[in-house]
Coordinates of C-alpha atoms and ligand atoms in Angstrom, one line a residue:
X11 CA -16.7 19.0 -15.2
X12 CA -17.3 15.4 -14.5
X13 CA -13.9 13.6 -13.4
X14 CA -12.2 10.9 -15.5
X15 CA -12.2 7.6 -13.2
X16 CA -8.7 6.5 -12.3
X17 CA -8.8 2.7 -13.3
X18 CA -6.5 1.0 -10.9
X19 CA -8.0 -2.4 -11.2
X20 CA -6.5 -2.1 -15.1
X21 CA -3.4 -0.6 -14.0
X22 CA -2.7 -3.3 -11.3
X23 CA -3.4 -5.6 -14.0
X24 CA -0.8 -4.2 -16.2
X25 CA 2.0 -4.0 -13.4
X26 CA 0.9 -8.1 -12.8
X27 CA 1.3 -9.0 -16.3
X28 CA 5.0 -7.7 -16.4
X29 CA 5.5 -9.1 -13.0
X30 CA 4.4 -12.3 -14.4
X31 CA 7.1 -12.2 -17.6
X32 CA 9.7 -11.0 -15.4
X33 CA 9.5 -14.0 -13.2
X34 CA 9.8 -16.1 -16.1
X35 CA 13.0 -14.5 -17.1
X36 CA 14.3 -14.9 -13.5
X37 CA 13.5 -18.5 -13.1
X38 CA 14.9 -19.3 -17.0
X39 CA 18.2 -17.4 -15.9
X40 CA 18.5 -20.6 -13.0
X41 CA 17.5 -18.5 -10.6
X42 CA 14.8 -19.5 -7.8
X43 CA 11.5 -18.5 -7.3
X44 CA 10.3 -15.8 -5.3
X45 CA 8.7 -16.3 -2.2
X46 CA 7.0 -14.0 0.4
X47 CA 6.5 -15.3 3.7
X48 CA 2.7 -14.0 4.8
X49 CA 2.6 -13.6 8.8
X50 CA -0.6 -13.6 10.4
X51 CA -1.2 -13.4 13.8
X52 CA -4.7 -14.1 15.6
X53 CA -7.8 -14.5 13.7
X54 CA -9.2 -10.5 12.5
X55 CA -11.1 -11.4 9.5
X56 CA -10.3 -8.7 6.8
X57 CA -6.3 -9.5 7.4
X58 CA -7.3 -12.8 7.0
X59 CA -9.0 -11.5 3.9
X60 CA -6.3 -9.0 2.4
X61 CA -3.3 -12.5 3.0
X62 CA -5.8 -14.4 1.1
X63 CA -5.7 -11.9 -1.9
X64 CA -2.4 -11.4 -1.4
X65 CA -1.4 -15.5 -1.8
X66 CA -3.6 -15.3 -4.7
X67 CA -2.1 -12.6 -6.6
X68 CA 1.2 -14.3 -5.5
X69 CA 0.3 -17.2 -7.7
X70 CA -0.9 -15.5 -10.5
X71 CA 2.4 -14.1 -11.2
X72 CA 4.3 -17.0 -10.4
X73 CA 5.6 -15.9 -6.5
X74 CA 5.6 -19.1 -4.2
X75 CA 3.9 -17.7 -1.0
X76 CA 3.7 -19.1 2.3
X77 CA 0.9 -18.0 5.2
X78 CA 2.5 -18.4 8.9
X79 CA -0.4 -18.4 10.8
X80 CA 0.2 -18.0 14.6
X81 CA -2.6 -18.1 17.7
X82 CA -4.1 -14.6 18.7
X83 CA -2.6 -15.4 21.8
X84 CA 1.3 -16.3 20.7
X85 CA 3.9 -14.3 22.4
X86 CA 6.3 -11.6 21.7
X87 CA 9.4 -13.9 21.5
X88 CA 7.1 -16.7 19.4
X89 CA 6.2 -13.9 17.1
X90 CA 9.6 -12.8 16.4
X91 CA 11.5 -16.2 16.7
X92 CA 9.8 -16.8 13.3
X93 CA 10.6 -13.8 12.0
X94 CA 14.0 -15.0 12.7
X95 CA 13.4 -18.0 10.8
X96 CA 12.0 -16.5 8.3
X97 CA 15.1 -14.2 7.9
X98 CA 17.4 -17.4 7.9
X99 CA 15.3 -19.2 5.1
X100 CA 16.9 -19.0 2.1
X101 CA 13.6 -19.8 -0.1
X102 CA 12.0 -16.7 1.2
X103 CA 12.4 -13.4 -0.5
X104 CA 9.9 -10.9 1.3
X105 CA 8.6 -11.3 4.5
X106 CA 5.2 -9.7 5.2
X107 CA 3.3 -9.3 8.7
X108 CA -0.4 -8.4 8.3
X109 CA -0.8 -6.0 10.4
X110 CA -3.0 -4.9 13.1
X111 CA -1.2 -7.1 15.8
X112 CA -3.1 -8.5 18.5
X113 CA -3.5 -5.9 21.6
X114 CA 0.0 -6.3 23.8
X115 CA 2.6 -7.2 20.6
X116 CA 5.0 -4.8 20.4
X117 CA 4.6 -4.0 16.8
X118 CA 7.8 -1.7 16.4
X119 CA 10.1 -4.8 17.5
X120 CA 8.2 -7.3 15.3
X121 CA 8.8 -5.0 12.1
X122 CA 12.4 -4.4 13.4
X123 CA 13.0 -7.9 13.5
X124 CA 12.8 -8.0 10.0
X125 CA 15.3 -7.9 8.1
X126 CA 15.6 -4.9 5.9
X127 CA 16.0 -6.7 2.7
X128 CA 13.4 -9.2 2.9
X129 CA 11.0 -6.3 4.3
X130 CA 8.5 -6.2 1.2
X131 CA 5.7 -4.1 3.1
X132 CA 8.5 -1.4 3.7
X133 CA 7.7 -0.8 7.2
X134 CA 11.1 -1.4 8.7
X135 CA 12.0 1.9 10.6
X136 CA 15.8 2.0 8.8
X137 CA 13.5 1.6 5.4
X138 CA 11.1 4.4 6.2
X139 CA 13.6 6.5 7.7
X140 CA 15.6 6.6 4.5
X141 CA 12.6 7.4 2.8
X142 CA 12.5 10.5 4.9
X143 CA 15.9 11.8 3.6
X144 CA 17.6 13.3 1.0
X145 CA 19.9 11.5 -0.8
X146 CA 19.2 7.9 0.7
X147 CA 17.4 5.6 -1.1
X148 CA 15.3 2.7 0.9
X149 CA 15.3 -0.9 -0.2
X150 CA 12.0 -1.3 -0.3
X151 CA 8.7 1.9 -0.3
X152 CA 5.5 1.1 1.1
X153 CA 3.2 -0.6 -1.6
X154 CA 0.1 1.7 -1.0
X155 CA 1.6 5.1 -1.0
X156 CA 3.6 4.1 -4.0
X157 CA 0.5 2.8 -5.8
X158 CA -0.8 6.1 -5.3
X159 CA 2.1 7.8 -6.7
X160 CA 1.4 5.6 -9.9
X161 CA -1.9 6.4 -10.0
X162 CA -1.4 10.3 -10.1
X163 CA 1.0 9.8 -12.9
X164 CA -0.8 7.7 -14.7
X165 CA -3.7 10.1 -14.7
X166 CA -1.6 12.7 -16.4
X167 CA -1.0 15.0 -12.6
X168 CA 1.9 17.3 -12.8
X169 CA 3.2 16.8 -8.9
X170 CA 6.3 19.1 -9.2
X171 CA 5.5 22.2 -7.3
X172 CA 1.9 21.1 -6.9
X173 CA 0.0 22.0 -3.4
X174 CA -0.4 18.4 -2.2
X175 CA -2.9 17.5 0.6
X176 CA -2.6 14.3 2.5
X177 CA -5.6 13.6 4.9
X178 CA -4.2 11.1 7.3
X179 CA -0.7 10.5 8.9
X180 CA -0.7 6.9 10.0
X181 CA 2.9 4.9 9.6
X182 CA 1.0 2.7 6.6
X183 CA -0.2 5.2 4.4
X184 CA -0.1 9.0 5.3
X185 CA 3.0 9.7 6.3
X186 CA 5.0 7.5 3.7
X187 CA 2.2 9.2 0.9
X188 CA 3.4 12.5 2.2
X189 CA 7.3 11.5 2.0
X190 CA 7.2 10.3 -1.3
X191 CA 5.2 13.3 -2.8
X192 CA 7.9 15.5 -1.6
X193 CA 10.9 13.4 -3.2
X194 CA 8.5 14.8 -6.1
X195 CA 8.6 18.3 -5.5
X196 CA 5.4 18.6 -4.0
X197 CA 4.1 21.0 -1.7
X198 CA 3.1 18.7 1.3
X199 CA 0.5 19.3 4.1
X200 CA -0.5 16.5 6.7
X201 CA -3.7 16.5 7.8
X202 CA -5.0 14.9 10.7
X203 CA -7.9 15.1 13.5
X204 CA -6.4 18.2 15.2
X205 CA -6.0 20.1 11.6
X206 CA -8.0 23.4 11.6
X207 CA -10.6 24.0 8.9
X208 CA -9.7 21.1 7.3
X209 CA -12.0 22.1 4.5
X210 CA -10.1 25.0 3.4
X211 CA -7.0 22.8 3.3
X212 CA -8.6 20.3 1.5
X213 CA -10.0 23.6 -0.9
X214 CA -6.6 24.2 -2.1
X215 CA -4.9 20.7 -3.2
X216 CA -4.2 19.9 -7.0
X217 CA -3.9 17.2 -5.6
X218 CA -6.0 15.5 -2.5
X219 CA -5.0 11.8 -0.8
X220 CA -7.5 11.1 1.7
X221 CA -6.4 7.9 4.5
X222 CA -8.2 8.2 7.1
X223 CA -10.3 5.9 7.4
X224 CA -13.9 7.9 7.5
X225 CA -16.7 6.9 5.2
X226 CA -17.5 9.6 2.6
X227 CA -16.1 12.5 4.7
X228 CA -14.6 14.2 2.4
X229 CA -17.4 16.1 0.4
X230 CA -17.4 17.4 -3.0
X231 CA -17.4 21.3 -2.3
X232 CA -14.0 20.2 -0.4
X233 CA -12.4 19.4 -3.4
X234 CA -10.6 22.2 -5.6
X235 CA -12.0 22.1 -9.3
X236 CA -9.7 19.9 -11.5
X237 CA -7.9 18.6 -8.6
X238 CA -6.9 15.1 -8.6
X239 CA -7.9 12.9 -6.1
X240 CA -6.6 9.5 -4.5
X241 CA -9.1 7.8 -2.2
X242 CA -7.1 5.4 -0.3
X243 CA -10.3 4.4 2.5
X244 CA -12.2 1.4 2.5
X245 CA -15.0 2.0 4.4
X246 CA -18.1 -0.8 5.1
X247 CA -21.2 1.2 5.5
X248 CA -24.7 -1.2 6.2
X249 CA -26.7 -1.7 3.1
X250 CA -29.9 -4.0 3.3
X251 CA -29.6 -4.3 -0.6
X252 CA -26.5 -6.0 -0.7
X253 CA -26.6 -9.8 0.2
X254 CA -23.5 -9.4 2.3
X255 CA -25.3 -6.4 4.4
X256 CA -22.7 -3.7 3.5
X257 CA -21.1 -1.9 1.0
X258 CA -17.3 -0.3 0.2
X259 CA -17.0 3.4 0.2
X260 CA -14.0 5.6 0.2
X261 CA -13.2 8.3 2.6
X262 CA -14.5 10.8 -0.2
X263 CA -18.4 11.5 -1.4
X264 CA -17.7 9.7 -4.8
X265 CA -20.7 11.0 -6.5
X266 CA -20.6 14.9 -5.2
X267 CA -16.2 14.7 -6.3
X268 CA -16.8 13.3 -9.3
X269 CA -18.6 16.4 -10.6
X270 CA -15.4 18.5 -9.6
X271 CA -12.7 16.7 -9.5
X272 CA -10.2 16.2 -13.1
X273 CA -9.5 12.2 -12.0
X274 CA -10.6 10.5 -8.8
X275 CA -9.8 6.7 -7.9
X276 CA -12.8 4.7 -7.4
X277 CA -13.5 2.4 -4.2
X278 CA -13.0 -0.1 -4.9
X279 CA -10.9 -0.5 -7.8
X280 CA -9.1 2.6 -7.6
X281 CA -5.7 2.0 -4.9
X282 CA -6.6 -1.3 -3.5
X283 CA -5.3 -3.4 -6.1
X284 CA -2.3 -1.7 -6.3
X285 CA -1.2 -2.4 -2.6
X286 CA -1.5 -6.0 -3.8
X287 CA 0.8 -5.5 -7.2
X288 CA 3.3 -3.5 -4.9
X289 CA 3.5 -6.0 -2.6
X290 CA 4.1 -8.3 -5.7
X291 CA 6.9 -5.9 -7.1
X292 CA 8.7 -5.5 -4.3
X293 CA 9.2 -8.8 -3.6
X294 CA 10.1 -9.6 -7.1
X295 CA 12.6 -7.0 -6.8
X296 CA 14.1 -8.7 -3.6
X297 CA 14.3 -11.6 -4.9
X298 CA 16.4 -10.2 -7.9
X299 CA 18.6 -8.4 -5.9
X300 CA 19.1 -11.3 -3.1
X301 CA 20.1 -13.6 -6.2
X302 CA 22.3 -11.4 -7.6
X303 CA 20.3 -10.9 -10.9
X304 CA 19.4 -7.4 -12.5
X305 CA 16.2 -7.1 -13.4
X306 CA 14.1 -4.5 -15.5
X307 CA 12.7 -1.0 -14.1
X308 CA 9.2 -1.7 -13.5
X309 CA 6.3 1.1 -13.1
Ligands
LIG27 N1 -2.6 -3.6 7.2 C1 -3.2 -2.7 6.5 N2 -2.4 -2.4 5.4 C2 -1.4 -3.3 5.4 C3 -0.3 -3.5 4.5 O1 -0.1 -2.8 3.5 N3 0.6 -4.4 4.9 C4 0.4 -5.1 6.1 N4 1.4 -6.0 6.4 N5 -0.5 -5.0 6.9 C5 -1.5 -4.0 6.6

């Protein structure tokens, strides 16, 4: 069986274009424009790359984004004094703050500081703590995990009693993946370093989300045949035939899943550009709700 290739770039595109109409609708009802407040602290250059994609999406769809770019070396207090301020401003919907922090930033108070309704990225503890229990609702889910929720629908997977694998457990991706695929009646297992025979875990998911972060280490005689698989890595491996000396690879052998696999998500193309429209959505969504305006259900 060769696998059908989950398009994400198209269905990113989709989710953008009824973004873009819906912000019309908002700003024609008198309403303001969004607008998502982009934190960056220090000078790493892939966050600076993944704000710059992020601003630009932004403008496509009409969201008025601003970058707050602070010294690698700005304290605690300077960090989350403009979180404060960015709380207090009215013209700002979301609030998002790249993340890694520099080494010594207390990370859990930074995303604490913001507040829970303007916290787009859906990292706030009350916002991933509701997302870990029944019957509560958060205001806002993580844009990555969700995308990949969108992804397995949209590629036809039944997720209601399915065995679900999720290879990776960190706060941004794993463990939020996990949370959502039970609020759809999957049947979860976390993976992570410590996990024995990972293989044989990995052997007996319909469906397979690898995060973790590892070029190409999930192989193709991992995978269970017709399984559907989300590859959320971005991995830089050297390559001397590329003019930027490297290219992208997943956390998954692409070419050896393909052949066994039902769908897989490419990389790139496949989950990547549906961080970016989830980001987008959620802060449309804020700035609905913080206006007092009800808006359509979007994907
Ligand atoms: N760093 C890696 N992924 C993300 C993300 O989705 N949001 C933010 N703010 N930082 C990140």
């Amino acid at each position: 069986m060769t696998a059908r290739i989950i398009d994400g770039e198209a269905i990113a595109a989709e989710i953008r274009v009824s973004l873009k109409r819906e912000v019309e609708k908002l700003l024609l009802s008198g309403k303001s424009r969004p607008g998502l407040a982009a934190v960056l602290v220090g000078d790493d250059p892939a966050s600076h790359t993944y704000v710059r994609l992020k601003r630009k999406a932004s403008a496509e769809v009409g969201i008025e984004s601003v970058a707050q770019e602070l010294a690698a070396d700005s304290s605690q207090e300077q960090i989350e004094n403009l979180v404060h301020e960015l709380n207090a401003d009215p013209t700002i919907h979301g609030i998002l703050v790249q993340l890694p922090l520099p080494q010594g930033i207390d990370e859990e108070a930074v995303l604490g500081a913001i507040s829970i309704e303007k916290d787009v990225d859906g990292f706030h503890p009350l916002n991933i703590g509701k997302l870990a229990m029944k019957g509560r609702e958060p205001l806002f889910v993580p844009a990555t995990p969700a995308g990949c929720i969108t992804l397995l629908k949209s590629a036809g997977a039944t997720l209601q009693g399915a065995n679900a694998v999720v290879v990776g457990r960190s706060n941004i991706v794993g463990m939020p993946a996990a949370l959502l695929l039970v609020r759809e009646n999957a049947t979860v297992t976390i993976c992570h370093s410590r996990t024995k025979d990972l293989q044989s875990v990995c052997r007996n998911a319909d469906i397979l989300i690898a995060a973790i972060g590892r070029a190409e280490m999930i192989r193709g005689d991992w995978i269970k045949p017709g399984a559907f698989v989300i590859d959320v890595g971005t991995n830089r491996v050297d390559d001397a035939s590329k003019e930027r000396g490297y290219r992208l690879v997943g956390d998954v052998a692409f070419d050896e899943a393909i052949e066994v696999a039902q769908a897989i998500t490419p990389v790139p193309g496949g989950v990547g550009p549906m961080t970016i429209a989830g980001l987008l959505r959620n802060t449309l969504q804020s700035a609905q709700r913080l206006q007092g305006y009800m808006g359509e259900a979007m994907l």
